[in-house]
Coordinates of C-alpha atoms in Angstrom, one line a residue:
X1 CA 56.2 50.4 92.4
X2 CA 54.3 53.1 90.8
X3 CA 50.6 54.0 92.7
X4 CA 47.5 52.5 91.5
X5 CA 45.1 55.4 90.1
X6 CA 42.5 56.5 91.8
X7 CA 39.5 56.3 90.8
X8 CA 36.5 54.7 92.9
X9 CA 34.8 53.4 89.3
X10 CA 36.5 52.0 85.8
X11 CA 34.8 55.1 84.3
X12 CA 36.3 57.6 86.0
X13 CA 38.2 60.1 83.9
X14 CA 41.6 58.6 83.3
X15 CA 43.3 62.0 83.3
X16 CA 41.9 62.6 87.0
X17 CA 43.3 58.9 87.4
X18 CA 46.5 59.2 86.2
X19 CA 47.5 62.5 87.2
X20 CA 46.9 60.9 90.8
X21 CA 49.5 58.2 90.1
X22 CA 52.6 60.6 88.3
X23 CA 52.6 64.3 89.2
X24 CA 52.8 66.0 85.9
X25 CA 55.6 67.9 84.6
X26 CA 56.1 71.6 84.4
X27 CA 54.6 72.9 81.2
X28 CA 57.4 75.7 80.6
X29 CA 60.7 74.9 79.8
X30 CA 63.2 75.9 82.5
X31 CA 64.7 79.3 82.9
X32 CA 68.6 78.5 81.5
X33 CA 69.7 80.6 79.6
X34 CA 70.8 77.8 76.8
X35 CA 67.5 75.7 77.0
X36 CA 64.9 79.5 76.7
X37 CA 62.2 77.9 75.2
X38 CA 58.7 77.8 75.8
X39 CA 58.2 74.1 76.2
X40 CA 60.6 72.0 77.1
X41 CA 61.7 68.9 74.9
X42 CA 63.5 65.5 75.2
X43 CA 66.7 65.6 73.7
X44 CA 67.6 69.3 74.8
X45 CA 71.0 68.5 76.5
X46 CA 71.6 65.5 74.0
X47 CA 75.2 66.5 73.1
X48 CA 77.0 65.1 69.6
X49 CA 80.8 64.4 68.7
X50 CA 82.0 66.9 66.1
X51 CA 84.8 65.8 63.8
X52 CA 86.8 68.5 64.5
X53 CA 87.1 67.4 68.0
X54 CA 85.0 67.4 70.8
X55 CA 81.4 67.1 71.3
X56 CA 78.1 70.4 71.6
X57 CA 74.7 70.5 72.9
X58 CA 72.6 68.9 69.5
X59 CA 70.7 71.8 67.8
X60 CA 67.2 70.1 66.4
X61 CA 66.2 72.5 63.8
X62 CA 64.8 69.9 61.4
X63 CA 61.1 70.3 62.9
X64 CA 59.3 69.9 60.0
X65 CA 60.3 66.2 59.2
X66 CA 59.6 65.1 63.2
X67 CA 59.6 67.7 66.5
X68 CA 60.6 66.4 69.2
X69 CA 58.5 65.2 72.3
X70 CA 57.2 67.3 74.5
X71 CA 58.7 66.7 78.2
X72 CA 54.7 67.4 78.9
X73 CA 54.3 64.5 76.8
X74 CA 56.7 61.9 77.2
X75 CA 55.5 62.8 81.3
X76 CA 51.8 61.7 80.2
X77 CA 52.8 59.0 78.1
X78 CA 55.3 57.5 81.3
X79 CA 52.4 57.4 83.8
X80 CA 49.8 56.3 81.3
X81 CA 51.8 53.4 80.4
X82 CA 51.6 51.1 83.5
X83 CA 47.6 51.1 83.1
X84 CA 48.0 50.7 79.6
X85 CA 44.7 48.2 78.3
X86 CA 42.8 46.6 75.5
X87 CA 40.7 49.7 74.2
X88 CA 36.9 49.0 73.8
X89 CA 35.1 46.1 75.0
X90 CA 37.4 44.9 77.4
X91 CA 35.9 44.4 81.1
X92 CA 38.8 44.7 82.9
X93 CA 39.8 48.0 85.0
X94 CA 42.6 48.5 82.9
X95 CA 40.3 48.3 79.5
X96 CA 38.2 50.5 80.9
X97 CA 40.3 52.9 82.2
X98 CA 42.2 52.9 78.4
X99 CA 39.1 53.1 76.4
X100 CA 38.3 56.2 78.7
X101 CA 41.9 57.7 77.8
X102 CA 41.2 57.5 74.0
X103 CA 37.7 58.7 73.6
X104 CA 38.5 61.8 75.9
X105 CA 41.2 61.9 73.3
X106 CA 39.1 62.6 70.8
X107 CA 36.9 64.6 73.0
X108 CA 40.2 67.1 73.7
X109 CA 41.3 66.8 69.8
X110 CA 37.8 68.0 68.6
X111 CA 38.2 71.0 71.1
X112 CA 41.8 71.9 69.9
X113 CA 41.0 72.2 66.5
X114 CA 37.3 74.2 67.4
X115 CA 34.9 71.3 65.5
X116 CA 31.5 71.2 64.8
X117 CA 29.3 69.5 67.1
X118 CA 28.7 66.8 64.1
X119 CA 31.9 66.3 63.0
X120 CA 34.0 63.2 63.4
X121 CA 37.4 62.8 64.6
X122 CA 38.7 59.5 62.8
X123 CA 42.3 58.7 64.2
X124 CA 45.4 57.1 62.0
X125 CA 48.8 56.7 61.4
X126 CA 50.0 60.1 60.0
X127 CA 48.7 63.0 57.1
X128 CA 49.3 61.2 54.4
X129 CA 47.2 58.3 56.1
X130 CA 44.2 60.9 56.7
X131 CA 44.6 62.3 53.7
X132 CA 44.4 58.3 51.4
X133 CA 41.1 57.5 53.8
X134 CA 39.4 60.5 52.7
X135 CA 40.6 59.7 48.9
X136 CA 39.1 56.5 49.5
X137 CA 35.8 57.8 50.9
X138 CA 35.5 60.7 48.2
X139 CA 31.7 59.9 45.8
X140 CA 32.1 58.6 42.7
X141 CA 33.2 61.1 39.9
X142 CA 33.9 63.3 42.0
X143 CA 36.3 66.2 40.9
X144 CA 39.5 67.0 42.9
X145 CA 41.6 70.0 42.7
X146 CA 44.8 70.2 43.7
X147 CA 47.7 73.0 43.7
X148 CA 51.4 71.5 42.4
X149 CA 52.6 73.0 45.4
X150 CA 51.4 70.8 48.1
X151 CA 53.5 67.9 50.0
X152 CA 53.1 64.9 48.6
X153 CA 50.6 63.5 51.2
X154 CA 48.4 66.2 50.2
X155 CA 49.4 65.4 46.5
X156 CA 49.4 61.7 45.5
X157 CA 46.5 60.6 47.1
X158 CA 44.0 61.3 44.4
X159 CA 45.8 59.5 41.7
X160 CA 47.2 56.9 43.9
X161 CA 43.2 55.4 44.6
X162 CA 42.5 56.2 41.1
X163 CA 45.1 53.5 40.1
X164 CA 44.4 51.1 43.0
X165 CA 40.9 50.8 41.6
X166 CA 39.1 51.8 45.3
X167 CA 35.9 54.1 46.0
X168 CA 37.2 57.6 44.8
X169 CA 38.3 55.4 41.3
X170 CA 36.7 57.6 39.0
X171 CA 38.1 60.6 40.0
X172 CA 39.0 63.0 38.4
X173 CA 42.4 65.2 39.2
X174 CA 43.1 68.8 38.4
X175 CA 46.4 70.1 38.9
X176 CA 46.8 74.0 39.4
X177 CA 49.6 75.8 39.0
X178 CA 52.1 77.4 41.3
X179 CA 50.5 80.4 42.4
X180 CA 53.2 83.2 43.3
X181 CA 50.9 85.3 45.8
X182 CA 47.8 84.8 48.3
X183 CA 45.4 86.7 46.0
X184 CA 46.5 84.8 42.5
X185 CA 46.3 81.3 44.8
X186 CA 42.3 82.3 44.9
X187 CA 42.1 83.5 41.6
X188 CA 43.4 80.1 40.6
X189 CA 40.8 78.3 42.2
X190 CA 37.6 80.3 41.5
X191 CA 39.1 79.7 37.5
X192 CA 39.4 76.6 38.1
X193 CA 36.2 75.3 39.5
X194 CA 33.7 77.8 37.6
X195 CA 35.0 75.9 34.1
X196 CA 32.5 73.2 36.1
X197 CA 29.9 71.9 34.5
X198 CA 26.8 74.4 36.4
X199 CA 24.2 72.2 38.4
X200 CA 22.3 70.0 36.3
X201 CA 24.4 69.9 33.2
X202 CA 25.9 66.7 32.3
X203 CA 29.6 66.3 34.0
X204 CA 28.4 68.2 37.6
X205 CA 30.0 66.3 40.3
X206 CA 31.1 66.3 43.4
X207 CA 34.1 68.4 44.6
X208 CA 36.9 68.7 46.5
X209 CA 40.0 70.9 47.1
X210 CA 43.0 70.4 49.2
X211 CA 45.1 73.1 50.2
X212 CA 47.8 73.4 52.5
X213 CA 47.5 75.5 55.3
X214 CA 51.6 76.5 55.9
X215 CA 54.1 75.4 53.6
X216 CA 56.9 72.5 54.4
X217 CA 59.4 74.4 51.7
X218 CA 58.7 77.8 52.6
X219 CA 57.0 78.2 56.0
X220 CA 54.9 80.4 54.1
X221 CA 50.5 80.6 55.2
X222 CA 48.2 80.2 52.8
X223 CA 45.0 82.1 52.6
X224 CA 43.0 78.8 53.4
X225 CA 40.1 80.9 54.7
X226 CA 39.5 82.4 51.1
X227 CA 40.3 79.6 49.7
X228 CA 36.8 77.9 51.7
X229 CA 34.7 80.3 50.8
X230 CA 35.4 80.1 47.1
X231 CA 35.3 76.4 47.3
X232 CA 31.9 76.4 48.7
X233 CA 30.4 79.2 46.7
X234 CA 30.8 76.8 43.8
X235 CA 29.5 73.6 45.3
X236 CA 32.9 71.9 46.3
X237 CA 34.1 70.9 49.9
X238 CA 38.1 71.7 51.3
X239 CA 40.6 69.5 53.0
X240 CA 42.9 71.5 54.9
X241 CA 46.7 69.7 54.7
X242 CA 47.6 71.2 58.4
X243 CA 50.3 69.1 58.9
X244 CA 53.1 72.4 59.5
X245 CA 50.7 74.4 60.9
X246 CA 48.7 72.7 63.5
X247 CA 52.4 72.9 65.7
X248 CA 52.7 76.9 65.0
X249 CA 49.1 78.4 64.3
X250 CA 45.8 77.8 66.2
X251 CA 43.5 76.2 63.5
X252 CA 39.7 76.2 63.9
X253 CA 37.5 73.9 61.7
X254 CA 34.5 76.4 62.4
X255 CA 36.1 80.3 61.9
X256 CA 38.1 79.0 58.4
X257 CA 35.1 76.9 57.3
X258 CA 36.8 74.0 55.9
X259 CA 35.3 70.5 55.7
X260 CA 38.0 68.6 56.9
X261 CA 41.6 68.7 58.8
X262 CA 44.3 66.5 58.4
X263 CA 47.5 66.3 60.5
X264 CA 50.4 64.1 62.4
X265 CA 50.9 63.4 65.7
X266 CA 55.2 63.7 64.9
X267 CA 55.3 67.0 64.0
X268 CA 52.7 68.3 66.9
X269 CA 55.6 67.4 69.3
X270 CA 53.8 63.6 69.6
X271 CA 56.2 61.6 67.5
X272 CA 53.7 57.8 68.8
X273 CA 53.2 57.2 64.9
X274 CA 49.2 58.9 64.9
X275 CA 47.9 61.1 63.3
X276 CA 44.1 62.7 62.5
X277 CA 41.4 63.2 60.2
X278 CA 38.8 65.4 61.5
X279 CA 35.7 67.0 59.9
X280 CA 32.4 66.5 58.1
X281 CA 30.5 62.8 58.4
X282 CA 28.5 62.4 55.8
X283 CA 31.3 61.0 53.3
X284 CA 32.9 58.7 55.9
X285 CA 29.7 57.2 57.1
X286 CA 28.5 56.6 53.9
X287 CA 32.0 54.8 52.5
X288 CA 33.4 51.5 53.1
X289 CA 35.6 51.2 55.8
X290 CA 38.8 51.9 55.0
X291 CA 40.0 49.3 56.6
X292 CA 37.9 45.8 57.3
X293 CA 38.5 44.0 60.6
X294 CA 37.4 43.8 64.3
X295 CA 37.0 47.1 65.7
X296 CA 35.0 48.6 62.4
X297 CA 32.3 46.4 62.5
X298 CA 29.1 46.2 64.7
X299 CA 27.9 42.6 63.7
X300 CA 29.2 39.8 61.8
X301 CA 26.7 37.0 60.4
X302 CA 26.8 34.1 57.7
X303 CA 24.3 34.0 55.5
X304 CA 22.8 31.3 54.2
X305 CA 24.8 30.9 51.0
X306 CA 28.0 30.6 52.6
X307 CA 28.5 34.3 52.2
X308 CA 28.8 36.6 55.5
X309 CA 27.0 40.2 56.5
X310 CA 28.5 42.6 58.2
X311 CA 27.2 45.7 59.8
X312 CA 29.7 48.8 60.0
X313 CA 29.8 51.6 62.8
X314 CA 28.6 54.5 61.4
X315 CA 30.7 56.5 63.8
X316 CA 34.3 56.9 63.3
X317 CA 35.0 53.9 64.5
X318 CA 34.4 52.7 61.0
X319 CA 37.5 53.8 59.7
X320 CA 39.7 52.8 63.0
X321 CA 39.8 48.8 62.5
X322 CA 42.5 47.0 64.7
X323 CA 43.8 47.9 67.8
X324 CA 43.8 51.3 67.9
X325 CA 47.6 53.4 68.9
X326 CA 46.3 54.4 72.2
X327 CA 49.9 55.7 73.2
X328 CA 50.0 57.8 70.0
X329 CA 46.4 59.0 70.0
X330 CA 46.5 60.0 74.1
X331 CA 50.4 61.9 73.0
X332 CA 48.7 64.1 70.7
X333 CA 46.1 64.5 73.4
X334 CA 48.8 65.7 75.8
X335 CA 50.5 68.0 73.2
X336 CA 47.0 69.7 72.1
X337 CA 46.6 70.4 75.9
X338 CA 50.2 71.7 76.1
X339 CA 50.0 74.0 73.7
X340 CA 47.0 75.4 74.3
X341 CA 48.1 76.2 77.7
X342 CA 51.2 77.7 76.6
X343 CA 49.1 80.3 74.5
X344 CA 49.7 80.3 70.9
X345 CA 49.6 84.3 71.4
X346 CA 53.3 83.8 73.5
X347 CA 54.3 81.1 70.9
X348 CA 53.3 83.2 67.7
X349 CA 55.6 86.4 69.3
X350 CA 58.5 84.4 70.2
X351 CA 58.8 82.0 67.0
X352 CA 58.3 85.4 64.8
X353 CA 61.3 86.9 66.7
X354 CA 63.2 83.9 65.8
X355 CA 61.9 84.3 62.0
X356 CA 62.9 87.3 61.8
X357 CA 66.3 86.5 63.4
X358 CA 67.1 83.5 60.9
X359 CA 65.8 85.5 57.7
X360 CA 67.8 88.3 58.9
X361 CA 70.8 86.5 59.2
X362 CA 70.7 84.3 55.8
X363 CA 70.0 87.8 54.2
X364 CA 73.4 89.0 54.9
X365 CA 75.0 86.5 53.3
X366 CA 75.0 87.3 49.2
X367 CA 75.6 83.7 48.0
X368 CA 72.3 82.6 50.1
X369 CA 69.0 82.4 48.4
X370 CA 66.1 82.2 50.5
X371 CA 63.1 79.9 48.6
X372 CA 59.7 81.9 48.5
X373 CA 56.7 81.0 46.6
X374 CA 55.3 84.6 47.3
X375 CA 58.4 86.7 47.0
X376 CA 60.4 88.0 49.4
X377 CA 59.1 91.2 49.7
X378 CA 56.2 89.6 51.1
X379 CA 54.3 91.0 54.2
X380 CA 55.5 89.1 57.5
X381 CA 51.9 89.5 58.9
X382 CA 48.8 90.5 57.0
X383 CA 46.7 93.0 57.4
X384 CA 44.9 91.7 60.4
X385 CA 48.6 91.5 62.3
X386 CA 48.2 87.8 61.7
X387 CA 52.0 86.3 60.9
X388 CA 52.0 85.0 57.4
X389 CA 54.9 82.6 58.2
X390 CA 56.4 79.8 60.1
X391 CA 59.5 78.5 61.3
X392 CA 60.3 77.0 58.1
X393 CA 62.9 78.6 55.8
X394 CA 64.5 76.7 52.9
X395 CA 67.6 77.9 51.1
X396 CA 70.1 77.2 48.9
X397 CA 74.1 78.3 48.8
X398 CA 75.9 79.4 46.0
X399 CA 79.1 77.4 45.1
X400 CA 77.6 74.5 47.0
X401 CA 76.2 71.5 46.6
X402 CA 73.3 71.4 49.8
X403 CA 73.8 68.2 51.1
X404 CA 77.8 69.3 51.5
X405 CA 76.5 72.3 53.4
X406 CA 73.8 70.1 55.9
X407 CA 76.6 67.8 56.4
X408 CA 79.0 70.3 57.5
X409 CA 76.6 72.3 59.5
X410 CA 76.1 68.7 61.0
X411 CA 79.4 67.1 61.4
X412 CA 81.3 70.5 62.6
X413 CA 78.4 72.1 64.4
X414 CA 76.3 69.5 65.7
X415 CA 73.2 71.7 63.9
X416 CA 71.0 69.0 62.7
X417 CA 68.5 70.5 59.3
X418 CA 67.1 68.8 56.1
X419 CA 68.6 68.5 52.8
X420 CA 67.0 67.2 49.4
X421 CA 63.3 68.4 47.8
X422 CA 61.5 67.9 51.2
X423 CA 58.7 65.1 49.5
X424 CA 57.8 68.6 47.4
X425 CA 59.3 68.1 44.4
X426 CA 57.6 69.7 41.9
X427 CA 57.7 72.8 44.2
X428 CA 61.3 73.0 45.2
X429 CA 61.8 72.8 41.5
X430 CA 59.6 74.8 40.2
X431 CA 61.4 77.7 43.2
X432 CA 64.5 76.6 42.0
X433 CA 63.8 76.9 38.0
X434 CA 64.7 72.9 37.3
X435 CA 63.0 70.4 35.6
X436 CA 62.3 67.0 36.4
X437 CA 65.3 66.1 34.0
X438 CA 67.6 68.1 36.8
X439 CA 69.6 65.9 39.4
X440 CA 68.2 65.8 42.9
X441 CA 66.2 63.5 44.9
X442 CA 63.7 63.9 48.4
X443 CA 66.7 62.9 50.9
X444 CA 69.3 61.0 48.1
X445 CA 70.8 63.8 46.4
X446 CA 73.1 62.3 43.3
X447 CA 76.0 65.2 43.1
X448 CA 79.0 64.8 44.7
X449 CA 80.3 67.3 47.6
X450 CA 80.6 70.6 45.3
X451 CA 78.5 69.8 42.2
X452 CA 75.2 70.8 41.7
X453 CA 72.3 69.6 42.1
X454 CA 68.9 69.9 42.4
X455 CA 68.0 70.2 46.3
X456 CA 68.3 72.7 48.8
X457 CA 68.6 72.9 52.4
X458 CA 65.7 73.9 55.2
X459 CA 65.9 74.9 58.6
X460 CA 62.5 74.3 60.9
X461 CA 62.0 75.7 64.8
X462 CA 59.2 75.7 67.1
X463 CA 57.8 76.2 71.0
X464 CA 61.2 73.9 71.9
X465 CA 63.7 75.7 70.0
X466 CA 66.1 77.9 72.2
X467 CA 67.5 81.0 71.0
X468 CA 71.3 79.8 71.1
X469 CA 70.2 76.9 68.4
X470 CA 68.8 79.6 65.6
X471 CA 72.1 81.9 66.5
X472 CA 74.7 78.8 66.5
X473 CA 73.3 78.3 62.8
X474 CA 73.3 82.1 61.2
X475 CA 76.9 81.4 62.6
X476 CA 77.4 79.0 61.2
X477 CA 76.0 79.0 57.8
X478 CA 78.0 82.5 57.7
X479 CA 81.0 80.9 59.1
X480 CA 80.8 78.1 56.4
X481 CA 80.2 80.6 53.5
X482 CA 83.5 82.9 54.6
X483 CA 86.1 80.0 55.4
X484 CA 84.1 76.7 53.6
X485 CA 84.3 73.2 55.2
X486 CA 87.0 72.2 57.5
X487 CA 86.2 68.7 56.7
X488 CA 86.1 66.3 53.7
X489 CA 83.0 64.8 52.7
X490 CA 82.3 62.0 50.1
X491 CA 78.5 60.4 48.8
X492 CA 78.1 57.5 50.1
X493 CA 74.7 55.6 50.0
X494 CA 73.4 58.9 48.6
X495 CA 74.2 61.0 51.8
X496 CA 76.7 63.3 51.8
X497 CA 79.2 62.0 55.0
X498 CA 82.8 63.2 56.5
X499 CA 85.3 61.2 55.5
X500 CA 86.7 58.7 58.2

């Protein structure tokens, strides 16, 4: 029977209350050899079968699409969960005690990512939930600007409320091109919005741009700091898509100036299906509710004619209708904490050794191409000795078809990666010189084992990833390329599979 928490009142700090009630796990990763990492993850000793017999240890290196949960985390979440309660309004202990958890959420959220004292912190399912609300929240007219290179939950949103007929309906979408350095990424923009109408001249609207912070292709950092300031010296506001780089980079709202922040709990290491939206008020406060239920509302009343009133929070509890995911909102809670209390200084060092140890490795290999949007020759850390990548690196294999090779590295060396155009398309083919005529598809490539097609394969790392994982892989991408597969594979259902 686990211990009651205690706390003498319901409002006592549920952290306090909990931590009495499970003693929390070690923050750092244990010492072996095999499992060096700086935070420990579930699913380290997970081993796989191989097909060539026996099983291995499971080498996650497919971070991008979903890290895995922090033991720190999964800890939390386990002693949470007995108490767990109806959040907001409930008079029960067990209410209170939850409704405590997820504002101090919020509270601890708002301090990761360094937020102004005004700004909201709305939580929701994922980025490209964060990043629909605030396309459904955006003024009327209001112009959005948008680089071709961004994931598609940074990409869609714009056009997909245009077509649903919601708030941001008449906006207006400008696609930029494919910048191929930091410096021409700015240029591109400050182009882009002074063709504006100027204040006062018929057209002038509202603005916004959205702009990824790291890419999920390339791993590569944009220059989103610039990128603010030239927003806002021509009247438009910036939505920072931090979605791969919240789990690599510390981000602060206040020192890059950006108006808003978008990001998932699943790729922070707190894979509880939330995810946040966290910035300026105004625009939220002054939109409908994205969504329009209990929870959202402050009063309900009929009206005479049959009709019915409703008054809205103004907080961001007007965008959070429904029982809220308490679990995923107090999991990225626990994985803001952890992190920050590893050090992203120690995190930054080690993931740039590893980097550096992948890149090296692929680049010794002729028939591997490394995808980079600014060239290969680019710095590895600016001028400022700030790294200007993360543990992202896509590539592609000559003479193979890239789902053969990420089934191989799967089926014969229990390495796990991603295969396909990473929901990036017009990125990974614009890097790979295709059209949208070519053959490929995000996750469903067409070719068969040996053809060619139009995808490519990524490897992703982070805090959990030991060393022997990124070195079983240079092995075994070089391996692969010097003898090829030892296995047979086939398409089936669009996957590439070993044949049984």
């Amino acid at each position: 029977m686990s211990a009651r928490p205690n706390a003498v009142a319901p409002a006592a700090s549920v952290t306090t209350a909990v931590a009495t009630a499970v003693a929390p796990a070690p923050a750092l990763a244990e010492s072996d050899p095999a499992c060096a990492a700086p935070l420990a993850v579930l699913g380290r000793d997970v081993t796989v079968p191989l097909v060539t017999g026996g099983e291995v240890t499971y080498a996650a290196l497919d971070y991008a699409a979903s890290a895995p949960a922090l033991q720190r985390v999964w800890d939390d979440v386990a002693g949470y969960a007995p108490y767990y309660g109806s959040v907001h309004r409930g008079a029960g202990y067990l209410s209170q005690l939850s409704t405590d958890l997820f504002e101090n959420s919020r509270d601890t959220v708002a301090e990761f990512l360094d937020c102004r004292p005004d700004d909201q912190v709305v939580f929701t399912r994922s980025t490209t939930d964060s990043l629909n609300l605030l396309a459904s929240v955006i003024p009327a007219d209001c112009q959005v600007f948008v680089f071709e290179t961004e994931h598609h939950a940074s990409l869609l949103p714009w056009e997909s409320t245009h077509a649903a007929g919601r708030r941001g309906s008449d906006a207006r979408v400008t696609y930029l091109n494919a910048p191929r350095t930091p410096a021409q990424a700015v240029r591109t923009l400050q182009r882009a919005l002074a063709e504006r109408a100027a204040p006062g001249q018929e057209g002038y609207g509202p603005a916004l741009v959205c702009v990824t912070g790291a890419s999920n292709v390339t791993g590569e950092l944009w220059p989103v700091k610039e990128l603010a300031a030239v927003a806002h010296a021509h009247g438009a506001r910036i939505v920072l898509d931090a979605a791969q780089l919240v789990p690599h980079h510390p981000v602060s709202v206040q020192e890059l100036d950006v108006d808003w922040v978008a990001f998932s709990g699943h790729k922070l290491y707190a894979p509880f299906g939330s995810g946040v939206l966290a910035g300026r008020a105004d625009w939220l406060r002054d939109a409908e509710p994205y969504l329009a239920g209990g929870g959202a509302s402050r009063k309900v009343a009929r009206r005479a004619d049959g009709g019915v009133d409703v008054d809205w929070h103004t907080t961001a509890a007007r965008h959070e209708a429904g029982s809220p995911n308490v679990i995923g909102v107090y999991s990225i809670a626990s994985a803001c904490k952890a992190l920050t209390e590893a050090g992203f200084d120690n995190l930054l060092a080690r993931e740039q050794r590893l980097v550096a140890k992948v890149r090296g490795g692929l680049a010794e290999v002729a028939e591997v191409k490394v995808l980079s949007l600014f060239g290969d020759d680019s710095p590895s850390r600016s001028a400022g000795g700030t790294p200007t990548r993360v543990g992202v690196i896509s590539f592609v294999v000559e003479g193979w078809n890239s789902s053969h090779f990420a089934a191989a590295l799967s089926a014969e060396y229990g390495i796990g990666v991603r295969d396909g155009l990473f929901c990036a398309h017009p990125l990974v083919r614009t890097l790979l010189g295709g059209d949208g005529q070519d053959p490929g598809e995000c996750g469903a490539p067409e070719a068969e084992p040996g053809e060619r097609s139009l995808n490519a394969i990524r490897v992703s790392f982070g805090a959990g990833t030991p060393d022997e994982h990124v070195e079983r892989f240079v092995r075994a991408v070089k391996e692969l390329v010097r003898e090829g597969a030892k296995w047979n594979y086939r398409t089936e259902d669009g996957r590439c599979v070993p044949v049984v």
